[in-house]
mmCIF file with all atom_site columns, C-alpha atoms in Angstrom:
data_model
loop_
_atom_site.group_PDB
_atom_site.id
_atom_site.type_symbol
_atom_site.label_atom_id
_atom_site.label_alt_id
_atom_site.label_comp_id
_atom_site.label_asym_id
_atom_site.label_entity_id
_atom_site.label_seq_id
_atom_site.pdbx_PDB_ins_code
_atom_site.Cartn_x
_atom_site.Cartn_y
_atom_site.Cartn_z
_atom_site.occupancy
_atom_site.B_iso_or_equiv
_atom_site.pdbx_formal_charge
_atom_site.auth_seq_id
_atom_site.auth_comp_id
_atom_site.auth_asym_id
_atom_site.auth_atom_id
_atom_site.pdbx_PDB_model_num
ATOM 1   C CA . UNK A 1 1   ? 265.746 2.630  178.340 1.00 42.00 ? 1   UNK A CA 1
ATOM 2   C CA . UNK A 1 2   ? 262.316 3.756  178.912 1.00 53.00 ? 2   UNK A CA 1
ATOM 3   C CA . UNK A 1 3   ? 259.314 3.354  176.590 1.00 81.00 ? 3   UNK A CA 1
ATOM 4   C CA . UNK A 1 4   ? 257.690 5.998  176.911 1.00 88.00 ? 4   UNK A CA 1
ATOM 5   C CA . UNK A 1 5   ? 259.734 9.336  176.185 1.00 89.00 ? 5   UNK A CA 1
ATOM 6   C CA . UNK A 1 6   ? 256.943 12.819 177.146 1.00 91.00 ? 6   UNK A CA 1
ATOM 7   C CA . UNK A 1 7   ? 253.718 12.747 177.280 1.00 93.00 ? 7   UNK A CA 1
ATOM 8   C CA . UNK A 1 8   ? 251.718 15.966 176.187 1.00 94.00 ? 8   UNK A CA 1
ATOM 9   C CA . UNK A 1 9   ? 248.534 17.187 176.280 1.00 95.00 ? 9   UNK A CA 1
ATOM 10  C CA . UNK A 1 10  ? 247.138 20.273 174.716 1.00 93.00 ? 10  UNK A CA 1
ATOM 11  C CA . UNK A 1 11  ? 243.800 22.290 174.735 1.00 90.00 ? 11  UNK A CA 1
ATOM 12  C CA . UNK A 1 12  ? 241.756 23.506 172.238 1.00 85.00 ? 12  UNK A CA 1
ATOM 13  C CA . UNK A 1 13  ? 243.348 26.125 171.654 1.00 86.00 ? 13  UNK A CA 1
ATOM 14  C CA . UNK A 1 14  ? 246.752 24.492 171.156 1.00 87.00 ? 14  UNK A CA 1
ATOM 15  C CA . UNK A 1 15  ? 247.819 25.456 174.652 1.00 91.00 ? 15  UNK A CA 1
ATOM 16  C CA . UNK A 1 16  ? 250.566 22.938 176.142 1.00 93.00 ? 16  UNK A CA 1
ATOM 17  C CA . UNK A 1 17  ? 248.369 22.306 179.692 1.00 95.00 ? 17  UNK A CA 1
ATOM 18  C CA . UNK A 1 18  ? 250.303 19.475 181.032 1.00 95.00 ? 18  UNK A CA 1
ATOM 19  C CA . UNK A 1 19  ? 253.882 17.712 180.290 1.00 94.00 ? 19  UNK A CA 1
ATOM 20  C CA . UNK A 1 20  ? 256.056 15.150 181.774 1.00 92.00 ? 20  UNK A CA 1
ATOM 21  C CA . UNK A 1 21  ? 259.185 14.102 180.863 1.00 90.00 ? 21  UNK A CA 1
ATOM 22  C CA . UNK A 1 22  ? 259.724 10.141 181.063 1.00 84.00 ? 22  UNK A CA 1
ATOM 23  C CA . UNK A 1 23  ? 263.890 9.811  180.961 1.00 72.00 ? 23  UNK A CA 1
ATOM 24  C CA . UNK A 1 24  ? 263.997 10.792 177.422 1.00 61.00 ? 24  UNK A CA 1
ATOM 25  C CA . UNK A 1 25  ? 267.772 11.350 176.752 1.00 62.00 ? 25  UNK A CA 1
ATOM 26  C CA . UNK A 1 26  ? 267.576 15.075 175.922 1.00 64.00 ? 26  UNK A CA 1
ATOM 27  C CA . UNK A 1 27  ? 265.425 16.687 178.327 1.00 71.00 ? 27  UNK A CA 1
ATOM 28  C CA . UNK A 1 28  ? 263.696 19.471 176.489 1.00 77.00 ? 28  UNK A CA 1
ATOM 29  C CA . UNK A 1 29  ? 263.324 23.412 178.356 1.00 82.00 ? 29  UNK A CA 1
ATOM 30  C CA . UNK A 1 30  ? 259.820 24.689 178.958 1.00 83.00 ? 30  UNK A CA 1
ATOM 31  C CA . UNK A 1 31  ? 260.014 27.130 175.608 1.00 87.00 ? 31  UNK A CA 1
ATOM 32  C CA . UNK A 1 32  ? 261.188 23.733 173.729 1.00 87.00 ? 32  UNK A CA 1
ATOM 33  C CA . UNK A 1 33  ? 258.099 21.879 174.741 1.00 87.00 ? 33  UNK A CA 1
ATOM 34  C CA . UNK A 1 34  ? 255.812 24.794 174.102 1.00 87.00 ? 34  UNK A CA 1
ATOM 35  C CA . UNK A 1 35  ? 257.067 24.722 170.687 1.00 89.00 ? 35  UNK A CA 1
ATOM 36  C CA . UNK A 1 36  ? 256.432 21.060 170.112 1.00 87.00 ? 36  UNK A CA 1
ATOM 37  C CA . UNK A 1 37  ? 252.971 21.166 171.272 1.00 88.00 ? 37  UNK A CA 1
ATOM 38  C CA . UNK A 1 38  ? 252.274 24.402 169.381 1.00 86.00 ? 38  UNK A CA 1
ATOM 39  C CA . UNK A 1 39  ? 253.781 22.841 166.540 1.00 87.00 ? 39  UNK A CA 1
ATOM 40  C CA . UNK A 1 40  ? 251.600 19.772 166.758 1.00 86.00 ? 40  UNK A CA 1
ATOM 41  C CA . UNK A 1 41  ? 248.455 21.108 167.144 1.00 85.00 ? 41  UNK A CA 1
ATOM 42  C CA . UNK A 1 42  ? 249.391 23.166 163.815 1.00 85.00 ? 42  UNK A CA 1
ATOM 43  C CA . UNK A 1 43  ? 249.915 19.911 161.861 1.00 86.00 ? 43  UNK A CA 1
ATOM 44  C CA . UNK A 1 44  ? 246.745 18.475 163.406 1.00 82.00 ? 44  UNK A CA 1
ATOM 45  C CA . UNK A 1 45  ? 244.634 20.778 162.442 1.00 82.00 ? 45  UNK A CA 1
ATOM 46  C CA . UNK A 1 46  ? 246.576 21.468 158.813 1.00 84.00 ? 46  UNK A CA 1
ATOM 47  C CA . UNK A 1 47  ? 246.267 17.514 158.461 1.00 84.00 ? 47  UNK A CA 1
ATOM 48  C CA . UNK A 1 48  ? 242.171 17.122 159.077 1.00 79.00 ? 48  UNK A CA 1
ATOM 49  C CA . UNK A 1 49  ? 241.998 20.609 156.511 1.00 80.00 ? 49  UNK A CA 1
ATOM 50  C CA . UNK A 1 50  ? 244.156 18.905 153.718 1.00 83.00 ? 50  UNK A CA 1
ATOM 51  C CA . UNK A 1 51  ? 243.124 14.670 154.141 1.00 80.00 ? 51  UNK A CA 1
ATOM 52  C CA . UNK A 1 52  ? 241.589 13.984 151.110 1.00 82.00 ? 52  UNK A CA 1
ATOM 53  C CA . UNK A 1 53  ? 238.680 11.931 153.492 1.00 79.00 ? 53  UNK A CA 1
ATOM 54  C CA . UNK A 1 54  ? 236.082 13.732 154.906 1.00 74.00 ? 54  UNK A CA 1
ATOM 55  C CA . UNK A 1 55  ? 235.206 13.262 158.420 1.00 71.00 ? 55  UNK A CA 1
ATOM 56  C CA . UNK A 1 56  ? 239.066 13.184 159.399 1.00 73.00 ? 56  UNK A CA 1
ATOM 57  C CA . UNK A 1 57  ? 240.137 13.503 162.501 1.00 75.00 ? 57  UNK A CA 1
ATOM 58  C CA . UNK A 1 58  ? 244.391 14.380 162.014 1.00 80.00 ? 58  UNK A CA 1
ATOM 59  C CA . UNK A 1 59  ? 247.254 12.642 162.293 1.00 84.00 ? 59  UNK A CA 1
ATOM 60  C CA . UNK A 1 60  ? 247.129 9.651  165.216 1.00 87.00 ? 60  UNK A CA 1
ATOM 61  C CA . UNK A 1 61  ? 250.612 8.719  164.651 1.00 89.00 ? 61  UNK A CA 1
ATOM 62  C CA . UNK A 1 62  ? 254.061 9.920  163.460 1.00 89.00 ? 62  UNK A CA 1
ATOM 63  C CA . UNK A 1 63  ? 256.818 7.662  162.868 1.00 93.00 ? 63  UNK A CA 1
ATOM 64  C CA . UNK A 1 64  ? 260.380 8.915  162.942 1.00 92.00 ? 64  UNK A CA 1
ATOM 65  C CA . UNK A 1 65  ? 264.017 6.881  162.920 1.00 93.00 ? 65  UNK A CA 1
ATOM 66  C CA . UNK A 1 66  ? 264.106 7.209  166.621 1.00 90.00 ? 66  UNK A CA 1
ATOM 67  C CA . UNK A 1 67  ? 260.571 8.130  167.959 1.00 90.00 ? 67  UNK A CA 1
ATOM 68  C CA . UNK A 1 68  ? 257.091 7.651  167.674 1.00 92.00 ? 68  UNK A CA 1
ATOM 69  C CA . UNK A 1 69  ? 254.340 10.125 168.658 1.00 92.00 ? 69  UNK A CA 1
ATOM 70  C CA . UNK A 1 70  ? 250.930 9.027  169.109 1.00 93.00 ? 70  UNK A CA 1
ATOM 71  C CA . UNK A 1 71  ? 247.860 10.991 169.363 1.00 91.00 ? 71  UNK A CA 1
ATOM 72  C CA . UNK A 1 72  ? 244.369 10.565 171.010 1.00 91.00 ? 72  UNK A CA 1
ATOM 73  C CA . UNK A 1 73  ? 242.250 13.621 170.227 1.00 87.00 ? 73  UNK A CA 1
ATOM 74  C CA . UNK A 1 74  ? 239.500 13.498 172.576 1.00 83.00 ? 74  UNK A CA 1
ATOM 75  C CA . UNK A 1 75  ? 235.541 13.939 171.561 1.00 70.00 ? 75  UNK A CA 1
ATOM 76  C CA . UNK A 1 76  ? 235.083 17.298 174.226 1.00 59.00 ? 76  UNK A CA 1
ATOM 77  C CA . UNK A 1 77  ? 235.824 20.508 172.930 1.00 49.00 ? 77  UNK A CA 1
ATOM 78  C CA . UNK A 1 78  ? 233.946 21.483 169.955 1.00 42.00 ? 78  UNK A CA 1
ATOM 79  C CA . UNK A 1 79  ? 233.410 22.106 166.104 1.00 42.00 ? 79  UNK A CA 1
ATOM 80  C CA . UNK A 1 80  ? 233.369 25.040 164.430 1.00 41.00 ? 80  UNK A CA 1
ATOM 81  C CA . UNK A 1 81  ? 232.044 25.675 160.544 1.00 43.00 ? 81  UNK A CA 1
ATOM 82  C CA . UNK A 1 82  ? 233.157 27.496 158.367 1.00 43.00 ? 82  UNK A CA 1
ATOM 83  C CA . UNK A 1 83  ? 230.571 28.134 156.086 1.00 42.00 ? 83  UNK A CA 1
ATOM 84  C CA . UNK A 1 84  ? 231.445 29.633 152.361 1.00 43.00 ? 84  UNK A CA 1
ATOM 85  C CA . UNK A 1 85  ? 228.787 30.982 150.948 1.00 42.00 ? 85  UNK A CA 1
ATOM 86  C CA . UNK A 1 86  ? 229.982 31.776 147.601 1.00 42.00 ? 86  UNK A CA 1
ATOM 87  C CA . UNK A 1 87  ? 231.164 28.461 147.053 1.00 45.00 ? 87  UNK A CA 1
ATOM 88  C CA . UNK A 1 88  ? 228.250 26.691 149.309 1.00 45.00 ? 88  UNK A CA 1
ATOM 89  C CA . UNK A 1 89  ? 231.373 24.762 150.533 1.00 47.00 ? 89  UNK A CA 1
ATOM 90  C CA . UNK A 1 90  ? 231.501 24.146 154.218 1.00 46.00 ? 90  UNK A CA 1
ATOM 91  C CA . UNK A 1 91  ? 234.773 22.596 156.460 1.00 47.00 ? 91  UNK A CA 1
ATOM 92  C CA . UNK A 1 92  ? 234.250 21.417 159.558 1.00 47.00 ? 92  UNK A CA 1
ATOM 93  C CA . UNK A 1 93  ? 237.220 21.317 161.858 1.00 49.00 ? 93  UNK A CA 1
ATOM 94  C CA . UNK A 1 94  ? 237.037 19.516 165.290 1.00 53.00 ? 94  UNK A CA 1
ATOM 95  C CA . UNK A 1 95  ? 239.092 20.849 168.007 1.00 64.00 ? 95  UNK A CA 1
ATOM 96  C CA . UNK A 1 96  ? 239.052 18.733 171.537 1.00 80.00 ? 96  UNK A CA 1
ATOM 97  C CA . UNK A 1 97  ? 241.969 18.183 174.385 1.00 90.00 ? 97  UNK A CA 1
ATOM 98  C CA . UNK A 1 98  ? 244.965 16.381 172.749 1.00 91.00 ? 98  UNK A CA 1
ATOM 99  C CA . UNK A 1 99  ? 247.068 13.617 174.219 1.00 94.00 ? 99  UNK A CA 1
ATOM 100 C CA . UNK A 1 100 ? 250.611 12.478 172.655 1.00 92.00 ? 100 UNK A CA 1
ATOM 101 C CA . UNK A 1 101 ? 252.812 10.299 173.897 1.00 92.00 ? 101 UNK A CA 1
ATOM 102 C CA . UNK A 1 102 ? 256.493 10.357 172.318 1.00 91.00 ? 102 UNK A CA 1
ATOM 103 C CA . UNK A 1 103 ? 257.932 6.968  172.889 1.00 90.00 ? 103 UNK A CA 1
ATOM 104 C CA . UNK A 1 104 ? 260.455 4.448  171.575 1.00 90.00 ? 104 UNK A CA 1
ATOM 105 C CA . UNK A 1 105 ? 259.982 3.199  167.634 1.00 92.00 ? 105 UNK A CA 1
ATOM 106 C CA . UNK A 1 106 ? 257.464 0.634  167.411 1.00 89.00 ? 106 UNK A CA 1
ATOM 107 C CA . UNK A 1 107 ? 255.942 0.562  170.964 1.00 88.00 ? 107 UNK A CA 1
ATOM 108 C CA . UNK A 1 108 ? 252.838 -0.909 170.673 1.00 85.00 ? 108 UNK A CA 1
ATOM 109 C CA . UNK A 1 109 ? 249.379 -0.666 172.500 1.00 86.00 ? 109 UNK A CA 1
ATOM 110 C CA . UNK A 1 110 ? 249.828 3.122  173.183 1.00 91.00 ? 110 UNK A CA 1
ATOM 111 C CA . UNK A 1 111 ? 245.973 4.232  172.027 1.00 91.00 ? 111 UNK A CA 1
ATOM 112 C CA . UNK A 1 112 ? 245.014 1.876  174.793 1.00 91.00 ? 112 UNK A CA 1
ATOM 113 C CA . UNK A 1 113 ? 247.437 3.981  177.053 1.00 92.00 ? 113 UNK A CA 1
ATOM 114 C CA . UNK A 1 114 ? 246.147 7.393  175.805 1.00 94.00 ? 114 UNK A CA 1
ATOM 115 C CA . UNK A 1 115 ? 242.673 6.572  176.273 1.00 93.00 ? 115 UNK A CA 1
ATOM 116 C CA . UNK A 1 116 ? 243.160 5.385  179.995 1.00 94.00 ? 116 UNK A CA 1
ATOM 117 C CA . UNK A 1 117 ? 245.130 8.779  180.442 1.00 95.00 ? 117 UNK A CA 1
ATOM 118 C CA . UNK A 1 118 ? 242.627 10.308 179.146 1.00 94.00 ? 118 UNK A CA 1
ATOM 119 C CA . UNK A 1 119 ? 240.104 8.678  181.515 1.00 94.00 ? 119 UNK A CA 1
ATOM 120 C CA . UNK A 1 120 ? 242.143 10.043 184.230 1.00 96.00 ? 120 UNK A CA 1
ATOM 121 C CA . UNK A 1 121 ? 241.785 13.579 183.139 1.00 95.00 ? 121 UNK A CA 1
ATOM 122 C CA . UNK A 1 122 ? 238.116 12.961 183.023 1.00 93.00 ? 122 UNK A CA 1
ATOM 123 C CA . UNK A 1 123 ? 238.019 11.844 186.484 1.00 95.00 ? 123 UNK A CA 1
ATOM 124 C CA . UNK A 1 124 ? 240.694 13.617 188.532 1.00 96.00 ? 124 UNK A CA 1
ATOM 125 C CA . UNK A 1 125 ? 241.352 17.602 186.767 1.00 95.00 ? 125 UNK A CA 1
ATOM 126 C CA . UNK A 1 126 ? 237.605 17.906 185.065 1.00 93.00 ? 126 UNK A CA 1
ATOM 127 C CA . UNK A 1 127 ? 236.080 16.254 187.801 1.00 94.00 ? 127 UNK A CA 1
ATOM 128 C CA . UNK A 1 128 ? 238.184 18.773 190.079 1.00 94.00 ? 128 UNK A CA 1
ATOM 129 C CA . UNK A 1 129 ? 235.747 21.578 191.308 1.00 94.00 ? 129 UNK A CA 1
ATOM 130 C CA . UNK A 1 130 ? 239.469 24.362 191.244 1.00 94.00 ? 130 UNK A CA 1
ATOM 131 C CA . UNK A 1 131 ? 240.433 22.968 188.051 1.00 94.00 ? 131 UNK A CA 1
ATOM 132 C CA . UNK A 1 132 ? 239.475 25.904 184.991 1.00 93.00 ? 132 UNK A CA 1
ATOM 133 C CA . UNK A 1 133 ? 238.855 24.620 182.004 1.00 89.00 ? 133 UNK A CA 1
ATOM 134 C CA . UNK A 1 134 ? 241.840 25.392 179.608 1.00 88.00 ? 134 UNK A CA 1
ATOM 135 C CA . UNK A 1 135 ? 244.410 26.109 182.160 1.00 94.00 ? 135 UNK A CA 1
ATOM 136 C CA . UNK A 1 136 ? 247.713 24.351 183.297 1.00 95.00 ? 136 UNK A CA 1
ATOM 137 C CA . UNK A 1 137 ? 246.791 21.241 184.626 1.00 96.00 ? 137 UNK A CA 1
ATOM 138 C CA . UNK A 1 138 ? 248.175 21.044 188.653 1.00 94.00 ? 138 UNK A CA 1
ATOM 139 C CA . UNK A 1 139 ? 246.209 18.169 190.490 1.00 94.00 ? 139 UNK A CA 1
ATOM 140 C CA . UNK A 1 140 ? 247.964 15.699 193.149 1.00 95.00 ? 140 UNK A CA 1
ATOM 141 C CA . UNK A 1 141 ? 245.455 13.177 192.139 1.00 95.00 ? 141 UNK A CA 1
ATOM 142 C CA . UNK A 1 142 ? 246.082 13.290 188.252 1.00 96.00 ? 142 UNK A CA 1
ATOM 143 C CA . UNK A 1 143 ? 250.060 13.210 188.947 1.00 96.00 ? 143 UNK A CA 1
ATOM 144 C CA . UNK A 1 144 ? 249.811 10.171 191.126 1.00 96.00 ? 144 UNK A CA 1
ATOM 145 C CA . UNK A 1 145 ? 247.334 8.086  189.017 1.00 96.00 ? 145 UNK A CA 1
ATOM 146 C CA . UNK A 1 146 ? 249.046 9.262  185.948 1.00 96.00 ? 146 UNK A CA 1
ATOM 147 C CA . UNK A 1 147 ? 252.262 8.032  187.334 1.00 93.00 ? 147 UNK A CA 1
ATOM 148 C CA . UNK A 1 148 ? 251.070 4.296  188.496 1.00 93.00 ? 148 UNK A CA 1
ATOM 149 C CA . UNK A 1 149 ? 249.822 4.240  184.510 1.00 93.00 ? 149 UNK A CA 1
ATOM 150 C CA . UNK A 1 150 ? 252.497 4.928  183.322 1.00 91.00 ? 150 UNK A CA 1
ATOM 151 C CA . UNK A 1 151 ? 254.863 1.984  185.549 1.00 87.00 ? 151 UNK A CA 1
ATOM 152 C CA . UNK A 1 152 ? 252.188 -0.014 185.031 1.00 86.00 ? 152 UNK A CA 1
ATOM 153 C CA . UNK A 1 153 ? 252.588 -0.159 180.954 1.00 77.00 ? 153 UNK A CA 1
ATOM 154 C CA . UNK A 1 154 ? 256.416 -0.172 181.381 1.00 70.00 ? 154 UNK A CA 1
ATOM 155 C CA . UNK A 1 155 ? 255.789 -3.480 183.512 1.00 67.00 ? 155 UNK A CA 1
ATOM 156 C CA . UNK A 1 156 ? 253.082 -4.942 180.904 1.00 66.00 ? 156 UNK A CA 1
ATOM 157 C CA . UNK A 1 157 ? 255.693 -3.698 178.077 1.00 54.00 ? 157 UNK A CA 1
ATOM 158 C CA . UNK A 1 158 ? 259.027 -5.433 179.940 1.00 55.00 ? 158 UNK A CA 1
ATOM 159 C CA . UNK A 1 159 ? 256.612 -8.572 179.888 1.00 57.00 ? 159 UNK A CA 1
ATOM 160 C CA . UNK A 1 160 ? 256.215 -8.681 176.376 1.00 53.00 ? 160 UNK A CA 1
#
């Protein structure tokens, strides 16, 4: 059984811009995996309005019976303010790229995962002079180093 179940990552906007599907036993239709990520980026965003700690940045992981979902929310994007003035109360909300990784209970090491996936992003679809910012991600280079990441921590994680 594999590790690693899907791996997601959404824009800014809570647009699903890339997904693979790692052997997970119940392999999900596009509309169900637009749904998920729309659905996540709602409880991201709901979770850094509603922590009780300022300066939070949402929910990293979820823990379920029979999945975990991790999340690396990267630093590009941006921040908006909300600024209200009657109340001199001001939210700040950051919005960047989001990475999560569904994968077995209690896999460990996965932020080290999501941050080297996120390294290839950096390097192979922004780096990409055809790539549009926001858009589906469809680069041969991201697919293939994403791939060889991805055997590689199933080796590391068989080793364990």
């Amino acid at each position: 059984m594999a590790a690693i179940y899907s791996l997601y990552i959404i824009n800014k906007s809570g647009g699903l811009i890339f997904y693979k599907d790692y052997g997970s036993s119940g392999r999900m239709d596009t509309n169900d995996s637009l749904r998920v990520a729309s659905l996540w980026h709602s409880m991201h965003a709901i979770s850094q309005q509603l922590s009780p700690i300022s300066g939070c940045f949402g929910i990293e992981l979820l823990q379920a019976d029979t999945f975990d979902l991790h999340c690396f929310q990267s630093l590009t994007g941006y921040i908006s303010l909300l600024f209200f003035f009657l109340s001199k109360k001001v939210t700040r909300m950051i919005q960047g790229t989001k990475f999560f990784v569904v994968c077995e209970p209690g896999t460990q090491h996965m932020e080290g995962l999501l941050k080297h996936i996120y390294e290839l992003y950096t390097d192979y679809v922004l780096k990409n002079p055809f790539y549009e910012m926001e858009m589906p991600i469809r680069c041969e280079l991201f697919d293939i180093n994403l791939t060889q990441a991805i055997q590689k921590d199933r080796v590391a994680l068989l080793a364990r």
